[in-house]
Coordinates of C-alpha atoms in Angstrom, one line a residue:
M330 CA 30.9 179.8 2.1
S331 CA 31.7 176.8 4.2
G332 CA 34.4 174.4 3.5
T333 CA 36.7 174.6 0.6
C334 CA 34.0 175.5 -1.8
G335 CA 30.1 175.9 -1.9
R336 CA 27.3 176.0 -4.0
R337 CA 24.7 178.9 -3.8
S338 CA 22.0 180.3 -5.8
I339 CA 22.2 184.0 -5.9
A340 CA 21.7 187.2 -7.9
P341 CA 22.3 190.9 -7.5
S342 CA 19.5 193.1 -6.3
G343 CA 21.4 196.2 -7.3
R344 CA 24.6 197.6 -6.0
A345 CA 26.4 200.7 -6.6
P346 CA 30.3 200.5 -6.7
S347 CA 32.4 202.7 -4.5
R348 CA 33.3 205.8 -6.2
R349 CA 36.9 207.7 -5.8
S350 CA 37.4 211.1 -6.9
G351 CA 40.0 211.3 -9.8
E352 CA 43.2 213.1 -9.5
P353 CA 42.9 216.8 -10.8
A354 CA 44.7 216.9 -14.0
T355 CA 47.4 219.7 -13.9
A356 CA 49.1 221.2 -16.6
S357 CA 52.3 223.1 -16.5
G358 CA 54.2 224.7 -19.3
R359 CA 57.3 226.3 -20.3
S360 CA 57.9 229.3 -22.5
P361 CA 59.9 227.8 -25.4
R362 CA 63.1 229.2 -26.1
V363 CA 63.4 231.2 -29.6
R364 CA 66.0 229.2 -31.5
L365 CA 67.6 229.9 -34.9
P366 CA 66.0 227.8 -37.8
I367 CA 67.9 224.6 -38.5
R368 CA 69.1 226.0 -41.8
A369 CA 70.8 229.2 -40.4
R370 CA 72.2 227.0 -37.4
L371 CA 73.7 224.5 -40.1
T372 CA 75.1 227.4 -42.0
L373 CA 76.5 229.1 -38.9
I374 CA 77.9 225.8 -37.8
S375 CA 79.8 225.4 -41.3
A376 CA 80.9 229.0 -41.2
A377 CA 82.2 228.5 -37.7
L378 CA 84.3 225.3 -38.6
M379 CA 85.5 226.7 -42.0
A380 CA 86.8 229.8 -39.8
V381 CA 88.6 227.4 -37.5
V382 CA 90.1 225.5 -40.5
L383 CA 91.1 229.0 -42.2
T384 CA 92.6 230.3 -38.9
V385 CA 94.7 227.0 -38.0
S386 CA 95.6 226.6 -41.9
G387 CA 96.8 230.2 -42.0
V388 CA 98.5 230.4 -38.9
F389 CA 100.5 227.0 -39.8
L390 CA 101.3 228.6 -43.3
Y391 CA 102.4 231.9 -41.9
L392 CA 104.8 230.2 -39.4
R393 CA 105.9 227.5 -42.0
L394 CA 106.6 230.3 -44.6
R395 CA 108.5 232.5 -41.8
S396 CA 110.5 229.4 -40.9
D397 CA 111.4 228.6 -44.5
L398 CA 112.2 232.0 -45.1
L399 CA 114.5 232.4 -42.1
E400 CA 116.3 228.9 -43.0
A401 CA 117.1 230.3 -46.5
V402 CA 118.6 233.5 -45.0
D403 CA 120.4 231.4 -42.4
S404 CA 121.8 229.0 -45.3
G405 CA 122.9 232.1 -47.1
L406 CA 124.6 233.5 -44.1
S407 CA 126.3 230.3 -43.4
S408 CA 127.6 230.0 -47.0
R409 CA 129.0 233.7 -46.8
A410 CA 130.5 233.3 -43.3
E411 CA 132.6 230.3 -44.8
D412 CA 133.7 232.4 -47.8
L413 CA 134.8 235.3 -45.6
V414 CA 136.8 233.2 -43.0
T415 CA 138.6 231.9 -46.1
T416 CA 139.2 235.4 -47.4
L417 CA 140.1 236.8 -44.1
H418 CA 142.9 234.3 -43.7
R419 CA 144.3 235.4 -47.1
S420 CA 143.6 239.1 -46.9
P421 CA 142.4 240.7 -43.5
A422 CA 141.6 244.0 -45.1
V423 CA 139.1 242.8 -47.7
L424 CA 136.2 244.0 -45.8
Q425 CA 137.2 247.6 -45.8
E426 CA 137.7 247.1 -49.6
G427 CA 134.5 245.4 -50.4
G428 CA 136.4 242.5 -51.6
G429 CA 133.9 241.6 -54.1
L430 CA 132.6 238.6 -52.1
I431 CA 129.5 240.5 -50.4
D432 CA 127.5 243.0 -52.1
P433 CA 126.9 245.9 -49.7
G434 CA 123.5 246.2 -50.9
D435 CA 122.4 242.4 -50.2
A436 CA 124.4 242.0 -47.2
F437 CA 126.9 243.1 -44.7
A438 CA 129.8 241.9 -42.6
Q439 CA 131.8 243.1 -39.7
V440 CA 134.7 241.9 -37.9
L441 CA 135.0 242.7 -33.8
G442 CA 138.1 242.4 -31.8
P443 CA 138.1 240.3 -28.8
D444 CA 137.0 243.4 -26.6
G445 CA 134.1 243.9 -29.0
T446 CA 135.5 246.8 -30.9
V447 CA 134.9 247.2 -34.7
I448 CA 138.1 246.0 -36.6
A449 CA 136.5 246.0 -40.1
S450 CA 133.2 246.5 -41.6
S451 CA 131.2 246.6 -44.9
P452 CA 130.8 249.9 -46.7
G453 CA 127.7 251.5 -45.8
L454 CA 127.4 250.1 -42.3
R455 CA 127.5 252.3 -39.4
P456 CA 130.4 251.9 -37.1
D457 CA 128.4 250.8 -34.2
P458 CA 129.3 247.0 -33.1
L459 CA 126.2 244.6 -34.5
I460 CA 126.8 242.7 -31.4
T461 CA 127.7 243.7 -27.8
P462 CA 131.1 242.9 -26.1
A463 CA 129.4 240.6 -23.5
E464 CA 128.0 238.5 -26.6
V465 CA 131.6 238.6 -28.1
S466 CA 133.2 237.2 -24.8
A467 CA 130.5 234.4 -24.4
L468 CA 130.8 233.3 -28.2
Q469 CA 132.0 229.7 -28.1
R470 CA 130.2 228.3 -31.4
P471 CA 128.6 230.0 -34.3
R472 CA 125.2 231.8 -33.1
F473 CA 122.4 233.3 -35.1
L474 CA 120.7 236.5 -33.8
Q475 CA 117.9 238.7 -34.8
R476 CA 118.2 242.4 -34.2
T477 CA 118.3 245.9 -35.7
A478 CA 121.2 247.0 -37.8
A479 CA 121.9 250.7 -38.8
T480 CA 123.3 251.5 -42.2
T481 CA 124.0 254.9 -43.2
D482 CA 120.9 255.1 -45.1
E483 CA 118.2 253.5 -42.7
T484 CA 117.8 251.1 -39.8
V485 CA 116.7 247.7 -40.8
Q486 CA 115.8 244.1 -38.9
A487 CA 118.6 242.1 -39.8
R488 CA 119.6 238.2 -39.4
L489 CA 122.9 238.0 -38.1
L490 CA 125.6 235.0 -37.7
A491 CA 128.2 235.4 -35.4
V492 CA 131.6 233.0 -35.7
R493 CA 134.8 233.0 -33.8
V494 CA 137.8 233.4 -36.2
A495 CA 141.7 233.0 -35.7
G496 CA 143.3 235.6 -33.1
G497 CA 139.7 235.8 -31.0
S498 CA 138.3 238.2 -33.4
V499 CA 134.5 237.6 -34.2
L500 CA 133.2 237.8 -37.7
V501 CA 129.4 238.9 -37.9
V502 CA 127.6 238.3 -41.2
G503 CA 124.2 239.9 -41.6
A504 CA 121.2 240.4 -43.9
S505 CA 118.3 242.3 -44.2
L506 CA 114.9 240.7 -43.4
D507 CA 113.1 243.2 -45.3
D508 CA 112.2 241.2 -48.4
Q509 CA 111.2 238.2 -46.0
Q510 CA 108.8 240.7 -43.8
E511 CA 107.3 242.1 -46.8
A512 CA 106.3 238.6 -48.0
L513 CA 104.9 237.6 -44.6
A514 CA 103.1 240.9 -44.7
R515 CA 101.6 240.1 -48.1
L516 CA 100.6 236.8 -47.0
A517 CA 99.0 238.2 -43.7
K518 CA 97.0 240.6 -46.1
L519 CA 95.9 238.0 -48.3
M520 CA 94.4 235.9 -45.4
A521 CA 93.1 238.9 -44.1
V522 CA 91.1 239.9 -47.0
G523 CA 90.8 236.4 -48.6
G524 CA 89.6 234.8 -45.2
P525 CA 86.3 236.7 -44.7
L526 CA 85.7 236.2 -48.4
V527 CA 86.1 232.4 -48.2
L528 CA 84.0 232.4 -45.2
I529 CA 81.0 234.3 -47.2
L530 CA 81.4 231.9 -49.9
A531 CA 81.2 229.0 -47.4
G532 CA 78.5 230.4 -45.8
G533 CA 76.5 230.9 -48.9
V534 CA 77.2 227.3 -50.1
G535 CA 76.3 226.0 -46.5
W536 CA 73.1 228.0 -47.0
V537 CA 72.0 226.6 -50.2
V538 CA 73.4 223.0 -49.5
A539 CA 71.2 223.2 -46.1
G540 CA 68.4 224.5 -48.0
A541 CA 68.7 221.6 -50.4
A542 CA 69.1 218.9 -47.7
L543 CA 66.1 220.6 -45.6
R544 CA 63.8 221.0 -48.5
P545 CA 62.2 217.7 -48.4
V546 CA 61.6 217.9 -44.7
E547 CA 59.9 221.1 -45.0
R548 CA 57.8 219.7 -47.8
M549 CA 56.9 217.0 -45.6
R550 CA 56.3 219.6 -42.8
I551 CA 53.8 221.5 -45.1
Q552 CA 51.9 218.1 -46.2
A553 CA 51.7 217.0 -42.5
A554 CA 50.3 220.2 -41.4
A555 CA 47.7 219.8 -44.2
I556 CA 46.3 216.8 -42.3
S557 CA 43.6 217.5 -40.1
A558 CA 41.2 215.7 -37.9
S559 CA 38.5 215.7 -40.7
E560 CA 40.6 213.6 -43.2
P561 CA 42.7 211.1 -40.8
G562 CA 43.1 208.7 -43.7
R563 CA 45.5 211.2 -45.7
R564 CA 49.3 210.3 -45.4
L565 CA 52.5 211.6 -46.6
P566 CA 53.7 210.5 -50.0
P567 CA 56.6 208.1 -50.1
A568 CA 60.2 209.9 -50.6
G569 CA 61.2 207.0 -52.7
T570 CA 64.9 208.0 -51.8
G571 CA 65.6 205.5 -49.2
D572 CA 67.5 207.9 -47.1
E573 CA 66.9 209.5 -43.6
V574 CA 64.2 211.8 -45.0
A575 CA 62.4 208.7 -46.5
R576 CA 62.5 206.7 -43.2
L577 CA 61.1 209.9 -41.5
G578 CA 58.2 210.0 -43.9
E579 CA 57.6 206.4 -43.4
T580 CA 57.8 206.9 -39.2
L581 CA 55.4 209.8 -39.5
N582 CA 53.0 207.7 -41.4
E583 CA 53.1 205.0 -38.8
M584 CA 52.6 207.6 -36.2
L585 CA 49.4 208.8 -38.3
D586 CA 48.3 205.3 -38.5
R587 CA 48.3 205.1 -34.6
L588 CA 46.8 208.6 -34.0
E589 CA 44.0 207.5 -36.7
Q590 CA 43.4 204.4 -34.6
A591 CA 43.4 206.2 -31.5
L592 CA 41.0 208.8 -32.9
Q593 CA 38.7 206.0 -34.2
R594 CA 38.8 204.4 -30.9
E595 CA 38.1 207.9 -29.2
R596 CA 35.0 208.7 -31.6
Q597 CA 33.4 205.0 -31.1
F598 CA 34.0 205.6 -27.3
V599 CA 32.3 209.0 -27.2
D600 CA 29.4 207.4 -29.5
E601 CA 28.8 204.6 -27.6
A602 CA 29.1 206.2 -24.2
S603 CA 26.4 208.8 -25.4
H604 CA 24.3 206.0 -26.7
E605 CA 24.7 204.0 -23.2
L606 CA 23.9 207.2 -21.3
R607 CA 20.8 208.1 -23.4
T608 CA 18.7 205.3 -22.4
P609 CA 19.0 205.6 -18.8
L610 CA 18.5 209.3 -19.0
A611 CA 15.5 209.0 -21.0
N612 CA 13.9 206.5 -18.7
L613 CA 14.7 208.8 -15.8
R614 CA 13.2 211.8 -17.5
V615 CA 10.1 209.7 -18.4
E616 CA 9.5 208.7 -14.9
L617 CA 10.0 212.2 -13.6
D618 CA 7.7 213.5 -16.1
L619 CA 5.0 211.0 -15.3
A620 CA 5.4 211.7 -11.5
L621 CA 4.8 215.5 -11.9
R622 CA 2.1 215.2 -14.8
R623 CA -0.9 214.8 -12.2
A624 CA -1.3 214.3 -8.4
R625 CA 0.1 211.0 -7.3
T626 CA -0.7 208.8 -4.2
A627 CA 2.1 208.2 -1.8
D628 CA 2.5 204.5 -3.2
E629 CA 2.7 206.0 -6.8
L630 CA 5.6 208.4 -5.9
E631 CA 7.4 205.9 -4.0
A632 CA 7.4 203.6 -7.0
A633 CA 8.2 206.4 -9.2
L634 CA 11.3 207.5 -7.0
R635 CA 12.3 203.8 -6.6
S636 CA 12.5 203.4 -10.6
A637 CA 14.4 206.8 -10.9
A638 CA 16.9 205.5 -8.0
E639 CA 17.4 202.3 -10.0
E640 CA 18.2 204.4 -13.3
T641 CA 20.3 206.8 -11.4
E642 CA 22.3 203.9 -9.8
Q643 CA 22.8 202.4 -13.4
L644 CA 24.0 205.9 -14.6
A645 CA 26.3 205.8 -11.7
R646 CA 27.8 202.5 -12.6
L647 CA 28.2 203.4 -16.3
A648 CA 29.9 206.7 -15.3
E649 CA 32.2 204.7 -13.0
D650 CA 33.0 202.1 -15.8
L651 CA 33.7 204.9 -18.3
L652 CA 36.2 206.8 -15.8
V653 CA 38.2 203.4 -15.3
L654 CA 38.2 202.8 -18.9
A655 CA 39.3 206.4 -19.7
R656 CA 42.0 205.9 -17.2
A657 CA 43.1 202.6 -18.4
D658 CA 43.5 204.1 -21.7
R659 CA 46.2 206.4 -20.3
G660 CA 47.6 203.7 -18.1
R661 CA 46.5 205.6 -14.9
V662 CA 44.0 203.4 -13.1
P663 CA 44.8 204.0 -9.4
V664 CA 45.5 200.6 -7.5
R665 CA 45.8 200.5 -3.7
R666 CA 46.9 197.1 -2.8
E667 CA 46.1 195.4 0.6
E668 CA 46.1 191.9 2.0
V669 CA 42.6 190.6 1.2
D670 CA 40.7 187.4 1.9
L671 CA 39.6 186.4 -1.6
A672 CA 37.1 183.9 -0.2
E673 CA 35.5 186.7 1.7
L674 CA 35.6 189.2 -1.2
I675 CA 34.1 186.6 -3.6
D676 CA 31.5 185.5 -1.2
G677 CA 30.2 189.4 -1.1
E678 CA 30.0 189.5 -4.7
V679 CA 28.2 186.2 -5.0
D680 CA 25.7 187.6 -2.2
A681 CA 25.0 190.8 -4.4
F682 CA 23.7 188.7 -7.4
A683 CA 21.6 186.3 -5.4
A684 CA 18.4 187.8 -6.2
R685 CA 19.1 187.9 -9.9
A686 CA 20.2 184.5 -10.0
R687 CA 17.2 182.9 -8.2
Q688 CA 15.0 185.0 -10.6
T689 CA 16.6 183.6 -13.6
G690 CA 16.9 180.0 -12.1
V691 CA 20.8 180.2 -12.4
T692 CA 23.2 178.4 -9.8
I693 CA 26.3 180.0 -8.9
E694 CA 29.0 177.8 -7.6
A695 CA 32.1 179.3 -5.7
R696 CA 35.2 177.3 -5.3
V697 CA 37.8 179.3 -3.3
P698 CA 40.2 177.9 -0.7
Q699 CA 39.3 179.3 2.7
G700 CA 42.1 181.6 4.2
L701 CA 43.4 182.4 0.7
R702 CA 44.9 185.8 0.6
A703 CA 46.3 188.2 -1.9
S704 CA 47.7 191.5 -2.2
V705 CA 45.0 193.3 -4.7
D706 CA 43.0 196.4 -4.8
P707 CA 39.7 195.1 -3.3
L708 CA 37.7 197.9 -5.1
R709 CA 39.0 196.9 -8.6
M710 CA 38.8 193.3 -7.7
R711 CA 35.0 193.6 -6.8
Q712 CA 34.5 195.5 -10.0
A713 CA 36.3 192.6 -11.9
V714 CA 34.6 189.8 -10.3
G715 CA 31.1 191.7 -10.3
N716 CA 31.5 192.2 -14.2
L717 CA 32.6 188.7 -14.7
L718 CA 29.6 187.4 -12.9
D719 CA 27.0 189.8 -14.4
N720 CA 28.6 188.7 -17.9
A721 CA 28.1 185.1 -17.2
L722 CA 24.6 185.5 -15.6
R723 CA 23.4 187.2 -19.0
S724 CA 24.7 184.3 -21.0
T725 CA 23.5 181.3 -19.0
P726 CA 20.0 180.0 -19.7
P727 CA 17.7 179.0 -17.0
R728 CA 18.7 175.9 -14.7
G729 CA 22.2 176.6 -15.9
M730 CA 25.3 177.0 -13.8
V731 CA 28.0 179.6 -13.2
T732 CA 31.2 178.5 -11.5
I733 CA 33.8 180.8 -10.3
E734 CA 36.9 179.2 -9.1
V735 CA 40.3 180.7 -7.6
V736 CA 43.5 178.7 -7.6
H737 CA 47.1 179.5 -6.7
L738 CA 49.1 178.5 -9.8
D739 CA 52.8 179.0 -11.0
G740 CA 53.2 182.1 -8.7
S741 CA 50.0 183.8 -9.6
L742 CA 46.3 183.8 -8.8
S743 CA 44.1 182.4 -11.3
L744 CA 40.4 183.3 -11.1
E745 CA 38.1 181.5 -13.7
V746 CA 34.3 182.2 -14.2
R747 CA 32.8 179.5 -16.3
D748 CA 29.2 179.4 -17.5
T749 CA 26.8 176.8 -19.3
G750 CA 25.5 179.2 -22.0
E751 CA 26.1 179.1 -26.0
G752 CA 29.7 180.5 -25.4
F753 CA 31.1 183.4 -27.2
P754 CA 30.9 184.0 -31.1
A755 CA 34.0 183.2 -32.6
A756 CA 34.3 186.5 -34.5
F757 CA 33.4 188.3 -30.9
L758 CA 36.5 186.6 -29.2
R759 CA 39.0 188.7 -31.2
N760 CA 37.8 191.9 -29.6
A761 CA 36.1 190.7 -26.6
F762 CA 37.8 193.0 -24.3
E763 CA 37.3 196.2 -26.2
P764 CA 34.9 198.9 -24.8
F765 CA 31.4 198.3 -26.0
A766 CA 32.2 195.2 -27.6
R767 CA 29.2 192.8 -27.8
P768 CA 28.4 189.5 -29.4
D769 CA 26.4 189.3 -32.8
P770 CA 23.1 191.2 -32.0
S771 CA 21.2 188.5 -34.0
R772 CA 22.0 186.1 -31.4
S773 CA 19.7 186.9 -28.7
R774 CA 21.0 186.0 -25.1
P775 CA 18.9 183.8 -22.7
N776 CA 18.3 186.9 -20.2
G777 CA 17.4 189.3 -23.3
D778 CA 19.9 192.1 -21.9
E779 CA 23.1 192.8 -23.9
G780 CA 24.5 194.9 -21.3
S781 CA 26.6 198.0 -21.9
G782 CA 29.5 196.1 -23.3
L783 CA 32.0 197.4 -20.9
G784 CA 32.1 194.5 -18.4
L785 CA 35.0 192.6 -20.1
A786 CA 36.9 196.0 -21.0
I787 CA 36.6 196.7 -17.1
V788 CA 38.0 193.2 -16.3
R789 CA 41.1 193.8 -18.5
A790 CA 41.6 197.1 -17.1
V791 CA 41.7 195.8 -13.8
A792 CA 44.2 192.8 -14.7
E793 CA 46.5 195.2 -16.5
A794 CA 46.6 197.6 -13.5
H795 CA 47.5 194.4 -11.2
G796 CA 50.2 193.6 -13.7
G797 CA 48.2 190.5 -14.9
T798 CA 46.3 189.3 -18.0
V799 CA 42.8 188.0 -19.0
K800 CA 41.6 185.7 -21.8
A801 CA 38.4 184.5 -22.9
A802 CA 37.6 181.2 -24.5
N803 CA 34.9 178.6 -25.3
R804 CA 34.6 175.5 -23.5
S805 CA 34.8 172.2 -25.3
G806 CA 31.5 171.1 -23.8
G807 CA 29.6 174.3 -24.2
G808 CA 29.6 177.5 -22.5
A809 CA 32.3 180.2 -22.2
T810 CA 35.5 180.7 -19.8
V811 CA 37.1 183.9 -18.8
T812 CA 40.4 183.6 -16.9
L813 CA 42.0 186.5 -15.0
R814 CA 45.5 185.8 -13.7
I815 CA 47.4 188.3 -11.5
P816 CA 50.9 187.9 -10.0
D817 CA 51.3 187.0 -6.5

C-alpha cells in the first residue's frame, strides 16, 4: 500500500497457515487420603465436645463440692472453737472430762502449752500433739490446717483449727474428713461410671442426628450418580425445604445445566468437525483412486497431485482451526505478542486474496495508517484478518467491495471489515461467532460457498486471547460489518 490507504483488487490463491505444535498435556495425580465418612466425623466431634464438657463440668463440680464441704467443716470448727474458748475460761479441765461440748465421736480438741506439750485432750485422742512446737510458737492468728490425726482406734485425715488462748496456750479443734472424702469419692465414682455412659449416649444421638441430617444429601448423591451421559436432561428433584440441602440441590442442577450445554456443544462440535473433514477426505480419496485406476500421463498425474494438494491444504487449515477453537474453549489459545507493523501485516493478507478477488470481480480496499504498530501475535492476527476477508468475499457479489480499516480509538485498536453483500440474517447474528454457525441454508451466497462455519469463531478466539472483543452487525445501507477491538 502507498499513502495512508489504498484500493486493490486481490484474492487468495491458497495459503496454509503456520502451524505450531501444541503443548503436551500432562496429568499428575495424588493418592487420595482415606478419610472417615462425614457422619462418623460429626459423631466423633460431638462425642469429643461432650467429653470436654463433661470433664470440665466434672472437675468444676468436684472442686466446688470439695470447697463447700471444707467450708462447712471450717464453719463448724470455728463455732466449736468459740464455745471451747469460753468454756476454758470457766473450767480448764473440761476437755479431760469431755464436758459435753464436744462429742469425741464427732470431733476432738487439744490444748497445747507454749512449748507445744499437750496440756489437755479429748477422750480417744492419742497424746501426740496435733501440731508441732514450731507451729505453736509461730501462731499469731487462727489458722486452718489439714493433716493426719491419730485416735486410739485409727488414724484419720482431719481438718484442724488452731487458735491462741489466754496464757500463751493454743487450742486445736479438729474434725475427721472421712465423711467428706467419702462423698467426694462417691462423686468421682459416679462421674467415672456415668461419664462414659453419657458419652456413649451422646455418640448414639449424634450418629442418629447426623444420619438424619445427611440422609437428604445421600439421597441426592444417589440420584446424581444415576444421571449419565445418555440422559443429560435428567435433574435432581427439588427438596422444597428451603435449607442448605435445597440450595445444594439447586446448585447441582445449575451445574448439570451447564454440563449439559457443554456436552451438547461438544457433540455438535464433533459432529460438525466430522462432517467438515469428510468432504475433503472423500475428495482426496477420489483423486487418488482415479490417479491409480489406470496409467496416467505426466500432465494428468500432475493435475491429480495438485488437486490432492489443495484438498490436503484445506484439511490442514481445518485442523488448525479446530485446534484453535478447542484451545479457546479451554481458555488456552497461545499468544506470543510482538511489535507488528499492522499495515504490512494486512497488506500481506490482502495480497493472499488477490487472485480470488479478481476471479469474483470484488474490490478490496485497505485503509491502514502507515507506520501503525501494535503489540499482537502476528500469526493469530493473520488468522483473524484472513478469516474476516474470506467471510466478506463469500458474501460479496461481483463488482462489490470489501473494505478493511484500522483506526486507533479510545486506547484500543479497532479493525473493521465491511462488505456490500446482503448482510447477516437477523437470526444468525445471535450466534454468529459460535463454531460451525452458518446463515440460513436457504439463502445462497453470491459465491455459492458456505464455508466451514469456523471463520468468525476463530476471529472471536483471537480477539479474546488478546483481551479484546468482536461484534457483527448489518449496515444501514446494506452489507455487513465485523469489528475487532484489541486493547493497545
